[in-house]
mmCIF file of C-alpha atoms and ligand atoms in Angstrom:
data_model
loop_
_atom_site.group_PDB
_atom_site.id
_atom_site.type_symbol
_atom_site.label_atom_id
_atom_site.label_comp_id
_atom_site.label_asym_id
_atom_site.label_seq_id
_atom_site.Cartn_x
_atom_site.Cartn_y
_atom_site.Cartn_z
ATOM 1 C CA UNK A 6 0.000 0.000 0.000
ATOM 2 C CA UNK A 7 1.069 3.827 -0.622
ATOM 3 C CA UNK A 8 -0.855 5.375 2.105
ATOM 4 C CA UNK A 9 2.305 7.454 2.709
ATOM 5 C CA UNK A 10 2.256 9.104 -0.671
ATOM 6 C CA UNK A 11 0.759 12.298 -0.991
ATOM 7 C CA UNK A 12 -2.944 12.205 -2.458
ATOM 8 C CA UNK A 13 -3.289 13.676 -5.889
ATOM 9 C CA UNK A 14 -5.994 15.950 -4.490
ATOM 10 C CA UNK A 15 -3.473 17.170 -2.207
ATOM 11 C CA UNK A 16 -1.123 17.627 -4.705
ATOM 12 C CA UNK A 17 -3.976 18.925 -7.373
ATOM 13 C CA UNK A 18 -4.687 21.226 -4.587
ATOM 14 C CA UNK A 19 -1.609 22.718 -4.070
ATOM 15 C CA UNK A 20 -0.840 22.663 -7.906
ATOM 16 C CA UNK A 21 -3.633 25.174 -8.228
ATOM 17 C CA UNK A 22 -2.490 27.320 -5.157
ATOM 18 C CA UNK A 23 0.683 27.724 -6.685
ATOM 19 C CA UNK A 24 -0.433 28.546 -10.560
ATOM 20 C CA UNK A 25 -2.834 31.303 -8.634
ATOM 21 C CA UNK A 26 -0.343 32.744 -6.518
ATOM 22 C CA UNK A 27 2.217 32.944 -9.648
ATOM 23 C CA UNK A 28 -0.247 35.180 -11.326
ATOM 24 C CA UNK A 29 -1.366 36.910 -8.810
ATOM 25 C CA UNK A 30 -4.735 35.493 -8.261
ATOM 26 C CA UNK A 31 -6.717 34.385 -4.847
ATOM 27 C CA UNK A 32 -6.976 30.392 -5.150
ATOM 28 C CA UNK A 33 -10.184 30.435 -3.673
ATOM 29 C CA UNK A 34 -11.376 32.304 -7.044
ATOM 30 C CA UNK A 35 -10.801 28.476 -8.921
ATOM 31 C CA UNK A 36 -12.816 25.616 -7.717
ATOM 32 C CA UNK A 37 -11.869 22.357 -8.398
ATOM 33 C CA UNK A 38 -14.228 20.210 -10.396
ATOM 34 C CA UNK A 39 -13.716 16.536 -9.814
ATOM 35 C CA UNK A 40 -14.747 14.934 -13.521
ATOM 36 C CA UNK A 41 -15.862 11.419 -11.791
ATOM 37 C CA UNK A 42 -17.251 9.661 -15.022
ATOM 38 C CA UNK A 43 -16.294 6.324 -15.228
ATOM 39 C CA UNK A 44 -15.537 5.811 -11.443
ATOM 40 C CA UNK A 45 -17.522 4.257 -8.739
ATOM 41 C CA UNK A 46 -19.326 5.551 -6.181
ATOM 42 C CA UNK A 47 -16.684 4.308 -3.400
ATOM 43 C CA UNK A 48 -14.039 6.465 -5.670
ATOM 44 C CA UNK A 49 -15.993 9.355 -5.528
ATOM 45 C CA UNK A 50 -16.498 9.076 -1.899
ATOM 46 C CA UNK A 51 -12.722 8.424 -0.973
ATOM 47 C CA UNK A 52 -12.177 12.276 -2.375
ATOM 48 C CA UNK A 53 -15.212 13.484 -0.462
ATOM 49 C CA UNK A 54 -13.622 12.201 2.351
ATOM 50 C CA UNK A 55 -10.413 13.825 1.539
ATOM 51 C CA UNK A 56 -12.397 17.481 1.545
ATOM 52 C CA UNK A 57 -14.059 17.426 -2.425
ATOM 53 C CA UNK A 58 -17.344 18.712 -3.090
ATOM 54 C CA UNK A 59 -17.959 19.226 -6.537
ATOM 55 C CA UNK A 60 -18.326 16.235 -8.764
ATOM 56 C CA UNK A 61 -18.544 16.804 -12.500
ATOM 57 C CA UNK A 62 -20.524 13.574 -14.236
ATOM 58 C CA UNK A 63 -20.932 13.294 -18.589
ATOM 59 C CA UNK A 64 -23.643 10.081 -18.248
ATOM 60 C CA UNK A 65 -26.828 10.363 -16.676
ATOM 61 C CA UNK A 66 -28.080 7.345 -15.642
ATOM 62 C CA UNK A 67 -24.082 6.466 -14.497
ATOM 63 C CA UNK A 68 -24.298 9.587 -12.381
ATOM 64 C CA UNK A 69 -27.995 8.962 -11.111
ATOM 65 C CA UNK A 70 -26.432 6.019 -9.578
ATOM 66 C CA UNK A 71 -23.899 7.563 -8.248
ATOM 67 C CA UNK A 72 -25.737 10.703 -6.872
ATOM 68 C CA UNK A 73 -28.156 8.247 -5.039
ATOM 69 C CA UNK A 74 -25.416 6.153 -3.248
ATOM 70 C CA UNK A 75 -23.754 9.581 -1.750
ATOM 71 C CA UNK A 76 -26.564 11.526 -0.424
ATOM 72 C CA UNK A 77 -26.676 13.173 2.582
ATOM 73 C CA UNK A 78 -22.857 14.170 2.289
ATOM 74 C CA UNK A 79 -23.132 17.905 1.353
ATOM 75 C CA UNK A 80 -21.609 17.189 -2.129
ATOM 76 C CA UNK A 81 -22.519 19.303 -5.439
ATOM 77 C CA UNK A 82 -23.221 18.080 -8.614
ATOM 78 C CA UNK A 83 -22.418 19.016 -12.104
ATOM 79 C CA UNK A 84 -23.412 17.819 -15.222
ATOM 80 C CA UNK A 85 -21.279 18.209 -18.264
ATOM 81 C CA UNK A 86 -22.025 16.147 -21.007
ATOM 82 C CA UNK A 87 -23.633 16.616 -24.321
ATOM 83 C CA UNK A 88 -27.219 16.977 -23.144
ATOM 84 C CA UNK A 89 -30.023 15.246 -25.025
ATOM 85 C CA UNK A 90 -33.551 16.667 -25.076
ATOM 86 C CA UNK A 91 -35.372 13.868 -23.334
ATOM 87 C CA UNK A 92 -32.849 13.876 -20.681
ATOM 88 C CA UNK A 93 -33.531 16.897 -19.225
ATOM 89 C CA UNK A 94 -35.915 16.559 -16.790
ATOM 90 C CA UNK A 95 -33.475 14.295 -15.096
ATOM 91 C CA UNK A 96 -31.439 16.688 -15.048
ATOM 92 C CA UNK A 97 -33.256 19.429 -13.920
ATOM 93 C CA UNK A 98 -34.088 17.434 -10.447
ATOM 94 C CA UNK A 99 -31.148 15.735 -9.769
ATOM 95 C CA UNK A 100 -28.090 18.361 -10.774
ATOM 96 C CA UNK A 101 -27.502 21.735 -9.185
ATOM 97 C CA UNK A 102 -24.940 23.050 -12.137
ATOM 98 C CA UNK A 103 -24.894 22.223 -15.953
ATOM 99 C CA UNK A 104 -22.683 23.479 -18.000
ATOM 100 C CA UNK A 105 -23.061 21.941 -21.305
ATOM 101 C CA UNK A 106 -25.730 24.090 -22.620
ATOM 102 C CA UNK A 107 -25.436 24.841 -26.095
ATOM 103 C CA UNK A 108 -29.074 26.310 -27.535
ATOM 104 C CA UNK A 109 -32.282 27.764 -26.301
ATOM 105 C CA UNK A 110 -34.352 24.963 -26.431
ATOM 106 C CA UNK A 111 -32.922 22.920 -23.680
ATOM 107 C CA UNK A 112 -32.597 25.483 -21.243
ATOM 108 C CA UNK A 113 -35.971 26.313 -21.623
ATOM 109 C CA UNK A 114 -36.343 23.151 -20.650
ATOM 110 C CA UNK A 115 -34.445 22.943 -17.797
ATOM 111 C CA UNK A 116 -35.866 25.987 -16.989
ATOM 112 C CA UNK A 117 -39.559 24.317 -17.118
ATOM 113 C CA UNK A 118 -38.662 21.490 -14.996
ATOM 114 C CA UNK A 119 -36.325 22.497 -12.227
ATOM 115 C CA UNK A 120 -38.285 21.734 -9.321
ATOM 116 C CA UNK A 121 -40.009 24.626 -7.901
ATOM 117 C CA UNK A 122 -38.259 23.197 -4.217
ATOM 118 C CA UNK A 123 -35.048 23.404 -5.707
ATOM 119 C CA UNK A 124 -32.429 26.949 -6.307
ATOM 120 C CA UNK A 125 -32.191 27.787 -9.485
ATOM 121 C CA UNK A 126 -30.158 25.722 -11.830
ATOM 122 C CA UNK A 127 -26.699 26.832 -12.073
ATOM 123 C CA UNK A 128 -26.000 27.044 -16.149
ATOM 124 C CA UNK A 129 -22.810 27.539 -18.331
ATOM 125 C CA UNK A 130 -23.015 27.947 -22.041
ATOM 126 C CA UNK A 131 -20.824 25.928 -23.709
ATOM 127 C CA UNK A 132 -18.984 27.757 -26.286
ATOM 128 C CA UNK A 133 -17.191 26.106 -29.171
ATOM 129 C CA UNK A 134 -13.997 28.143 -29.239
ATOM 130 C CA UNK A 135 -12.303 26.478 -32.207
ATOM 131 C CA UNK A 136 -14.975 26.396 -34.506
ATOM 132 C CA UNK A 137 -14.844 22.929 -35.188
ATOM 133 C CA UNK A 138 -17.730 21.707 -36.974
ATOM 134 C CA UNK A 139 -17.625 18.117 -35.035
ATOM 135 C CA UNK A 140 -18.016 19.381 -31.217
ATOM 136 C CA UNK A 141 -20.878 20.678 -29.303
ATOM 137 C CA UNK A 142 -20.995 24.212 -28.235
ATOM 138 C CA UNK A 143 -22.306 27.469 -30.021
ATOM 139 C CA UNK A 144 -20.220 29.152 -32.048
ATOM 140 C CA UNK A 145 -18.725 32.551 -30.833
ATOM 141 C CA UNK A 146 -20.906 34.589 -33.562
ATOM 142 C CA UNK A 147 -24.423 33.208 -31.252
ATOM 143 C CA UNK A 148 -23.049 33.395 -27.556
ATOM 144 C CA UNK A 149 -24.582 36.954 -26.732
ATOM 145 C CA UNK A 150 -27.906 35.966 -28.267
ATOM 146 C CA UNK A 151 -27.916 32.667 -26.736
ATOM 147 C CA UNK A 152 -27.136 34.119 -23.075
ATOM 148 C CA UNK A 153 -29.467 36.946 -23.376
ATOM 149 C CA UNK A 154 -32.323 34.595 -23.934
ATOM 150 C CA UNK A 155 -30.909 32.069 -21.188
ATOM 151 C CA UNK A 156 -30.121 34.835 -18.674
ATOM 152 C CA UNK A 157 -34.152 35.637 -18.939
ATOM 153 C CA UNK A 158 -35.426 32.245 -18.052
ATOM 154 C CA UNK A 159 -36.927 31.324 -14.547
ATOM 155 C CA UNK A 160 -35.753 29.208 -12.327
ATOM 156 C CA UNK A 161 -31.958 29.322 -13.870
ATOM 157 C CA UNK A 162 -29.150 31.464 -12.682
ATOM 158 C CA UNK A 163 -27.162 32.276 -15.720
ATOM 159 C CA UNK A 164 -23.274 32.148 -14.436
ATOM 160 C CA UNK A 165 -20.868 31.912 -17.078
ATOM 161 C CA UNK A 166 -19.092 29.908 -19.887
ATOM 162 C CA UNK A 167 -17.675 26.547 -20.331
ATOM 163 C CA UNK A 168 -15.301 25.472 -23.402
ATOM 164 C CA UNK A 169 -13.759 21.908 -24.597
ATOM 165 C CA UNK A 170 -10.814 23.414 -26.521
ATOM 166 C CA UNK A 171 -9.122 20.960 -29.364
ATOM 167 C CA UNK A 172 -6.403 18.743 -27.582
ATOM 168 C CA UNK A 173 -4.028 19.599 -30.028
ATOM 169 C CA UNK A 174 -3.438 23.209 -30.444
ATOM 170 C CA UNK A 175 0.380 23.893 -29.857
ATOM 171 C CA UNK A 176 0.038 27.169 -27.284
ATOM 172 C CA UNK A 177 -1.515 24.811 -24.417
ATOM 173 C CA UNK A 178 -5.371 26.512 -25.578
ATOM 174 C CA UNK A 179 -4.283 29.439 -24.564
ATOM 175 C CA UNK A 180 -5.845 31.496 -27.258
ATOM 176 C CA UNK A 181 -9.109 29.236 -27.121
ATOM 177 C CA UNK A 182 -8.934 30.132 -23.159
ATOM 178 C CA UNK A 183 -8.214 34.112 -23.944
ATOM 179 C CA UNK A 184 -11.050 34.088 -26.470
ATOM 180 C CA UNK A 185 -13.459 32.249 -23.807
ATOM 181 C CA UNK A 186 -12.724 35.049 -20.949
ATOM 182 C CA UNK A 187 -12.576 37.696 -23.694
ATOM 183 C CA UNK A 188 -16.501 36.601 -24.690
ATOM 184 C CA UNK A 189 -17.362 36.220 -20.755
ATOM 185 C CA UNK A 190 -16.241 40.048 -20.252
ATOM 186 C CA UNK A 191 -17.794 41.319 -23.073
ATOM 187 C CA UNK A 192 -21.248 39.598 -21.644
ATOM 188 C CA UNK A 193 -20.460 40.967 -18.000
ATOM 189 C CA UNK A 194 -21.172 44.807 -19.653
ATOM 190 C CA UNK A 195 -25.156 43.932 -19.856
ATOM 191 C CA UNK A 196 -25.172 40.689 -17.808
ATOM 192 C CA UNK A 197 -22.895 41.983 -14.486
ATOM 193 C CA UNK A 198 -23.815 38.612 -12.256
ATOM 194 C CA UNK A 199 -22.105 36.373 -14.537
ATOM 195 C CA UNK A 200 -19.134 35.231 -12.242
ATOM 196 C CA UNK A 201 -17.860 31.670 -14.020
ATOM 197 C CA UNK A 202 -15.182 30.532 -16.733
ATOM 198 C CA UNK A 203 -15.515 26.876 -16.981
ATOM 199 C CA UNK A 204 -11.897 25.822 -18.480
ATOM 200 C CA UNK A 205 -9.050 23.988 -18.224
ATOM 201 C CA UNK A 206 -8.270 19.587 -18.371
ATOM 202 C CA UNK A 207 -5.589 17.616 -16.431
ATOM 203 C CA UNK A 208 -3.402 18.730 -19.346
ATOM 204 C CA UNK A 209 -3.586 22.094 -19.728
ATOM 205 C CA UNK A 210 -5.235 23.402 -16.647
ATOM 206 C CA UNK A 211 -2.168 25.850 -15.075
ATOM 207 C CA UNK A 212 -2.811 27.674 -18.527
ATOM 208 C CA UNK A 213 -6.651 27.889 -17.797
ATOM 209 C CA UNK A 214 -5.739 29.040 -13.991
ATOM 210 C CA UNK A 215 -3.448 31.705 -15.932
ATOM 211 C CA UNK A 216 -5.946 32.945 -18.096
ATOM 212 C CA UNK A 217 -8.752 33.285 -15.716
ATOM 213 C CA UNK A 218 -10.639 29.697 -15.335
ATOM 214 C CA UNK A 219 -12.698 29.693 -12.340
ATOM 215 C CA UNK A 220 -13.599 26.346 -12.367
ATOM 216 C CA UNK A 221 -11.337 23.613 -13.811
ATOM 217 C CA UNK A 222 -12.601 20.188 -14.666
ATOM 218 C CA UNK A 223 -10.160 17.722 -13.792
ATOM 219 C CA UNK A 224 -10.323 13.587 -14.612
ATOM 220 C CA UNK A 225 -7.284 11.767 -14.649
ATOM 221 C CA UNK A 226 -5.183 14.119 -12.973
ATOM 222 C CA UNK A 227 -7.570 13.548 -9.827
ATOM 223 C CA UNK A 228 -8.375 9.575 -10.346
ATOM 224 C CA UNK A 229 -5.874 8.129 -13.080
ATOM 225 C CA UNK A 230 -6.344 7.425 -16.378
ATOM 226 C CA UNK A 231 -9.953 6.272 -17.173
ATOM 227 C CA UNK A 232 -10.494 2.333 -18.452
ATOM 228 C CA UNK A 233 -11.082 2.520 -22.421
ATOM 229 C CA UNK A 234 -14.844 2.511 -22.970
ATOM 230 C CA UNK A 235 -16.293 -0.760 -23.664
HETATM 231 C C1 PLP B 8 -13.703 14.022 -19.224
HETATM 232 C C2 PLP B 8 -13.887 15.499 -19.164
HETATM 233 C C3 PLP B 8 -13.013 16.312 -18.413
HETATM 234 C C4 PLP B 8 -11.801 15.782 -17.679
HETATM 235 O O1 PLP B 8 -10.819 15.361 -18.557
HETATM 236 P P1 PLP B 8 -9.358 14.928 -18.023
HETATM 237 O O2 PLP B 8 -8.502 15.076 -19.214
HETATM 238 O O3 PLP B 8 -9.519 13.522 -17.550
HETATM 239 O O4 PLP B 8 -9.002 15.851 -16.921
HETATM 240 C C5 PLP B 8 -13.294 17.663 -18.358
HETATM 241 N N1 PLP B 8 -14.350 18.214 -18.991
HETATM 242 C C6 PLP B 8 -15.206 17.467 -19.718
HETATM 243 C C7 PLP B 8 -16.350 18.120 -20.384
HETATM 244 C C8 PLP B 8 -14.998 16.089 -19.829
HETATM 245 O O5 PLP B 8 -15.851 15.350 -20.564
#
């Protein structure tokens, strides 16, 4: 056993307190989103013993399961996977961020079926930074549009912007990142409240920090790498 060896959410942890204090940024302005998909509920709760809260799932049913088994331990959940229509109301009741939102229609209905008990649902538009025809994510040209019309639905608080940048452009995504937090300032003129930059992998995450992520979805960095996918 390696019980001596420093966790990796220790060492995630720290990772991120040092990036922020290089740049001159509070760490408590980036929140660390463990991306759990794949793992097991006794994974997931070995971090929330360890101090993690927010758990960042891409499959619903996998993550219904999962949600289920660790009730009653404070812990918040995100959903950021491609988001099909009919999964929604699923979503709606069970999540309290999503941040895979790419067009009107399924916000409205998240918007329709949030619970009336519940907060609002926490929402990031997901913003295809490289223009790649292939991935999810409206294109830069509709984000203003798209968040006006989100940012006037009830029952949803609005918050900010989440990107997927290609794994292979050669400056670490830092122009993809610059371009995100460029778009989320621009917003912040007529939509003040909007406080979030969803950004930034295991590999390439200190560049996120550096260009103003204030959430970072991390996977393998946190848990290892992830089986191949049956
Ligand atoms: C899987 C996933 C991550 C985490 O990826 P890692 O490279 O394992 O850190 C982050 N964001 C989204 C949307 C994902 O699907």
């Amino acid at each position: 056993m390696m019980t001596d060896v420093k966790s990796p959410l220790l060492h995630i942890n720290e990772q991120i307190k040092s990036h922020c204090e290089r740049v001159g940024r509070d760490p408590h302005s980036v929140q660390l989103l463990a991306v759990s998909k794949t793992r097991t509920a006794d994974e997931l709760a070995k971090l929330a013993d360890q101090g993690q809260r927010h758990f960042g799932e891409n499959y619903l049913q996998e993550a219904l399961a999962k949600i289920a088994a660790l009730r009653g331990r404070g812990l918040v959940w995100h959903f950021i996977g491609p988001i099909q229509s009919n999964k929604t109301r699923d979503i709606a009741a069970h999540f309290d961020w999503v941040h895979s939102v790419d067009r009107l229609k399924v916000a409205r209905r998240l918007s329709e079926q949030r619970p009336p008990e519940s907060a609002p649902l926490n929402l990031c538009i997901q913003v295809n930074v490289d223009d790649e025809a292939s991935k999810s994510g409206v294109a830069l040209a509709g984000v203003a549009e798209l968040a006006a019309a989100v940012d006037a639905l009830p029952n949803i608080r609005l918050r900010g912007l989440m990107a997927i940048p290609r794994a292979d452009n050669d400056d670490g995504n830092r122009a993809a990142f610059r371009q995100l937090a460029m778009t989320l300032s621009q917003l912040r003129n007529t939509m003040p409240a909007l406080d979030t930059l969803s950004m930034g992998m295991s590999a390439d995450y200190p560049v996120a920090i550096e260009e103003g992520a204030t959430v970072i979805r991390l996977g393998t960095a946190l848990f290892g790498p992830r089986p191949p996918k049956a």
